[in-house]
Amino acid sequence: MSATLARILRDLPDGSGAALLGGDPVRCARLLGVDGIAVSLGTDGALTELVWSTPGQSAALEDLQCTLGEGPGFDAYRHRTLIAIPDLQQAATHRWPAFLPEAGELGLGVVFKCHAHIRSEARVTAAW
């Protein structure tokens, strides 16, 4: 973990769920009309820390991407863009050869990833 990311994580409030970012991720997902939501932080070209999420599939999705080193979150982060996958079953298998079969086993169907550059040294990727 980079020193920058370590500093950012130290500066986050203690806690998880609603206490961490000031809002309940389950309520946020419900208001957005999605099944789940997650926020990950990263530096140096890689997502490295899940900091806020609904339980279950969203947390598992972020963990899977960090474990495999590929997936829509990594692409959104690296290319600073929105990644919208309306049907993971129809996604090109060459794009994320390790990620897609594992995501299918999680029962994921639709994934939207967006990138938010918050400072020159750290970026956030949100999923819903």
PDB file of C-alpha atoms in Angstrom:
ATOM      1  CA  MET A   1       0.000   0.000   0.000  1.00  0.00           C
ATOM      2  CA  SER A   2       1.374   3.395  -0.923  1.00  0.00           C
ATOM      3  CA  ALA A   3       2.092   6.012   1.722  1.00  0.00           C
ATOM      4  CA  THR A   4      -0.531   8.258   0.112  1.00  0.00           C
ATOM      5  CA  LEU A   5      -3.276   5.646   0.389  1.00  0.00           C
ATOM      6  CA  ALA A   6      -2.240   4.821   3.952  1.00  0.00           C
ATOM      7  CA  ARG A   7      -2.566   8.517   4.872  1.00  0.00           C
ATOM      8  CA  ILE A   8      -5.990   8.811   3.220  1.00  0.00           C
ATOM      9  CA  LEU A   9      -7.249   5.705   5.017  1.00  0.00           C
ATOM     10  CA  ARG A  10      -5.929   7.029   8.337  1.00  0.00           C
ATOM     11  CA  ASP A  11      -7.863  10.265   7.777  1.00  0.00           C
ATOM     12  CA  LEU A  12     -11.186   8.459   7.214  1.00  0.00           C
ATOM     13  CA  PRO A  13     -13.524   8.357  10.216  1.00  0.00           C
ATOM     14  CA  ASP A  14     -13.430   5.213  12.327  1.00  0.00           C
ATOM     15  CA  GLY A  15     -16.159   2.709  11.628  1.00  0.00           C
ATOM     16  CA  SER A  16     -17.818   1.079   8.700  1.00  0.00           C
ATOM     17  CA  GLY A  17     -21.153   1.158   6.942  1.00  0.00           C
ATOM     18  CA  ALA A  18     -23.091   4.330   7.684  1.00  0.00           C
ATOM     19  CA  ALA A  19     -20.400   5.742   9.975  1.00  0.00           C
ATOM     20  CA  LEU A  20     -17.614   5.595   7.410  1.00  0.00           C
ATOM     21  CA  LEU A  21     -18.735   7.988   4.671  1.00  0.00           C
ATOM     22  CA  GLY A  22     -21.662   9.564   6.432  1.00  0.00           C
ATOM     23  CA  GLY A  23     -24.391   7.572   4.728  1.00  0.00           C
ATOM     24  CA  ASP A  24     -25.842   4.105   4.830  1.00  0.00           C
ATOM     25  CA  PRO A  25     -24.794   2.209   1.679  1.00  0.00           C
ATOM     26  CA  VAL A  26     -27.971   0.091   1.745  1.00  0.00           C
ATOM     27  CA  ARG A  27     -30.125   3.224   1.810  1.00  0.00           C
ATOM     28  CA  CYS A  28     -27.981   4.821  -0.900  1.00  0.00           C
ATOM     29  CA  ALA A  29     -28.412   1.759  -3.144  1.00  0.00           C
ATOM     30  CA  ARG A  30     -32.168   1.781  -2.538  1.00  0.00           C
ATOM     31  CA  LEU A  31     -32.395   5.498  -3.450  1.00  0.00           C
ATOM     32  CA  LEU A  32     -30.418   4.867  -6.651  1.00  0.00           C
ATOM     33  CA  GLY A  33     -32.619   1.883  -7.488  1.00  0.00           C
ATOM     34  CA  VAL A  34     -29.730  -0.599  -7.564  1.00  0.00           C
ATOM     35  CA  ASP A  35     -29.054  -3.853  -5.707  1.00  0.00           C
ATOM     36  CA  GLY A  36     -25.702  -2.789  -4.279  1.00  0.00           C
ATOM     37  CA  ILE A  37     -23.035  -0.100  -4.206  1.00  0.00           C
ATOM     38  CA  ALA A  38     -19.347   0.078  -3.332  1.00  0.00           C
ATOM     39  CA  VAL A  39     -16.578   2.664  -3.110  1.00  0.00           C
ATOM     40  CA  SER A  40     -12.909   1.731  -3.440  1.00  0.00           C
ATOM     41  CA  LEU A  41      -9.812   3.898  -3.192  1.00  0.00           C
ATOM     42  CA  GLY A  42      -6.657   3.468  -5.184  1.00  0.00           C
ATOM     43  CA  THR A  43      -3.308   4.982  -5.986  1.00  0.00           C
ATOM     44  CA  ASP A  44      -0.443   4.146  -8.304  1.00  0.00           C
ATOM     45  CA  GLY A  45      -2.704   2.688 -10.992  1.00  0.00           C
ATOM     46  CA  ALA A  46      -4.412   0.035  -8.867  1.00  0.00           C
ATOM     47  CA  LEU A  47      -7.546  -0.239  -6.759  1.00  0.00           C
ATOM     48  CA  THR A  48      -6.334  -1.180  -3.345  1.00  0.00           C
ATOM     49  CA  GLU A  49      -8.947  -0.638  -0.667  1.00  0.00           C
ATOM     50  CA  LEU A  50     -12.704  -1.142  -0.384  1.00  0.00           C
ATOM     51  CA  VAL A  51     -13.899   1.583   1.990  1.00  0.00           C
ATOM     52  CA  TRP A  52     -17.709   1.522   1.781  1.00  0.00           C
ATOM     53  CA  SER A  53     -20.257  -0.935   0.411  1.00  0.00           C
ATOM     54  CA  THR A  54     -23.487  -2.761   0.779  1.00  0.00           C
ATOM     55  CA  PRO A  55     -22.887  -6.259   2.118  1.00  0.00           C
ATOM     56  CA  GLY A  56     -22.912  -9.305  -0.114  1.00  0.00           C
ATOM     57  CA  GLN A  57     -22.356  -9.084  -3.848  1.00  0.00           C
ATOM     58  CA  SER A  58     -20.943  -5.544  -3.954  1.00  0.00           C
ATOM     59  CA  ALA A  59     -18.254  -6.265  -1.391  1.00  0.00           C
ATOM     60  CA  ALA A  60     -17.535  -9.615  -3.056  1.00  0.00           C
ATOM     61  CA  LEU A  61     -17.237  -7.911  -6.470  1.00  0.00           C
ATOM     62  CA  GLU A  62     -14.646  -5.454  -5.194  1.00  0.00           C
ATOM     63  CA  ASP A  63     -12.728  -8.191  -3.414  1.00  0.00           C
ATOM     64  CA  LEU A  64     -12.773 -10.323  -6.559  1.00  0.00           C
ATOM     65  CA  GLN A  65     -11.359  -7.534  -8.710  1.00  0.00           C
ATOM     66  CA  CYS A  66      -8.585  -6.797  -6.220  1.00  0.00           C
ATOM     67  CA  THR A  67      -7.733 -10.491  -5.971  1.00  0.00           C
ATOM     68  CA  LEU A  68      -7.667 -11.008  -9.758  1.00  0.00           C
ATOM     69  CA  GLY A  69      -6.218  -7.632 -10.717  1.00  0.00           C
ATOM     70  CA  GLU A  70      -8.783  -7.155 -13.474  1.00  0.00           C
ATOM     71  CA  GLY A  71     -12.391  -6.175 -13.990  1.00  0.00           C
ATOM     72  CA  PRO A  72     -14.531  -3.165 -14.812  1.00  0.00           C
ATOM     73  CA  GLY A  73     -13.444  -1.274 -11.686  1.00  0.00           C
ATOM     74  CA  PHE A  74      -9.804  -1.498 -12.705  1.00  0.00           C
ATOM     75  CA  ASP A  75     -10.629  -0.303 -16.225  1.00  0.00           C
ATOM     76  CA  ALA A  76     -12.709   2.622 -14.942  1.00  0.00           C
ATOM     77  CA  TYR A  77      -9.889   3.566 -12.602  1.00  0.00           C
ATOM     78  CA  ARG A  78      -7.015   3.206 -15.072  1.00  0.00           C
ATOM     79  CA  HIS A  79      -8.786   4.950 -17.964  1.00  0.00           C
ATOM     80  CA  ARG A  80     -10.675   7.508 -15.839  1.00  0.00           C
ATOM     81  CA  THR A  81     -13.981   6.666 -17.449  1.00  0.00           C
ATOM     82  CA  LEU A  82     -17.416   5.130 -16.919  1.00  0.00           C
ATOM     83  CA  ILE A  83     -17.672   1.408 -17.572  1.00  0.00           C
ATOM     84  CA  ALA A  84     -21.232   0.171 -18.133  1.00  0.00           C
ATOM     85  CA  ILE A  85     -21.794  -3.544 -18.604  1.00  0.00           C
ATOM     86  CA  PRO A  86     -25.543  -4.105 -19.074  1.00  0.00           C
ATOM     87  CA  ASP A  87     -25.167  -7.901 -19.235  1.00  0.00           C
ATOM     88  CA  LEU A  88     -22.034  -9.605 -17.903  1.00  0.00           C
ATOM     89  CA  GLN A  89     -23.049 -12.828 -19.669  1.00  0.00           C
ATOM     90  CA  GLN A  90     -22.688 -11.008 -23.004  1.00  0.00           C
ATOM     91  CA  ALA A  91     -19.391  -9.226 -22.229  1.00  0.00           C
ATOM     92  CA  ALA A  92     -16.402 -10.028 -24.433  1.00  0.00           C
ATOM     93  CA  THR A  93     -14.492 -12.788 -22.649  1.00  0.00           C
ATOM     94  CA  HIS A  94     -11.092 -11.474 -23.765  1.00  0.00           C
ATOM     95  CA  ARG A  95     -11.695  -8.242 -21.850  1.00  0.00           C
ATOM     96  CA  TRP A  96     -11.551  -9.839 -18.374  1.00  0.00           C
ATOM     97  CA  PRO A  97     -10.823 -13.554 -18.839  1.00  0.00           C
ATOM     98  CA  ALA A  98     -10.418 -14.347 -15.135  1.00  0.00           C
ATOM     99  CA  PHE A  99     -13.024 -11.916 -13.802  1.00  0.00           C
ATOM    100  CA  LEU A 100     -16.065 -12.810 -15.936  1.00  0.00           C
ATOM    101  CA  PRO A 101     -16.463 -16.472 -14.902  1.00  0.00           C
ATOM    102  CA  GLU A 102     -16.008 -15.580 -11.227  1.00  0.00           C
ATOM    103  CA  ALA A 103     -18.461 -12.661 -11.454  1.00  0.00           C
ATOM    104  CA  GLY A 104     -20.952 -15.040 -13.058  1.00  0.00           C
ATOM    105  CA  GLU A 105     -20.632 -17.353 -10.072  1.00  0.00           C
ATOM    106  CA  LEU A 106     -21.488 -14.393  -7.812  1.00  0.00           C
ATOM    107  CA  GLY A 107     -24.721 -14.024  -9.773  1.00  0.00           C
ATOM    108  CA  LEU A 108     -23.872 -10.555 -11.057  1.00  0.00           C
ATOM    109  CA  GLY A 109     -25.689  -9.406 -14.159  1.00  0.00           C
ATOM    110  CA  VAL A 110     -25.197  -5.659 -14.561  1.00  0.00           C
ATOM    111  CA  VAL A 111     -22.177  -3.623 -13.459  1.00  0.00           C
ATOM    112  CA  PHE A 112     -21.644   0.128 -13.669  1.00  0.00           C
ATOM    113  CA  LYS A 113     -18.301   1.558 -12.590  1.00  0.00           C
ATOM    114  CA  CYS A 114     -17.434   5.211 -12.541  1.00  0.00           C
ATOM    115  CA  HIS A 115     -14.221   6.941 -11.704  1.00  0.00           C
ATOM    116  CA  ALA A 116     -13.904  10.066  -9.567  1.00  0.00           C
ATOM    117  CA  HIS A 117     -10.551  11.786  -9.367  1.00  0.00           C
ATOM    118  CA  ILE A 118     -10.526  13.465  -5.954  1.00  0.00           C
ATOM    119  CA  ARG A 119      -6.871  14.537  -5.780  1.00  0.00           C
ATOM    120  CA  SER A 120      -3.827  14.222  -7.952  1.00  0.00           C
ATOM    121  CA  GLU A 121      -2.549  11.364  -5.788  1.00  0.00           C
ATOM    122  CA  ALA A 122      -5.719   9.373  -5.104  1.00  0.00           C
ATOM    123  CA  ARG A 123      -8.765   8.289  -7.055  1.00  0.00           C
ATOM    124  CA  VAL A 124     -12.077   6.721  -6.119  1.00  0.00           C
ATOM    125  CA  THR A 125     -14.015   4.132  -8.049  1.00  0.00           C
ATOM    126  CA  ALA A 126     -17.679   3.658  -7.265  1.00  0.00           C
ATOM    127  CA  ALA A 127     -19.797   0.757  -8.391  1.00  0.00           C
ATOM    128  CA  TRP A 128     -23.489   0.167  -8.574  1.00  0.00           C
TER     129      TRP A 128
END
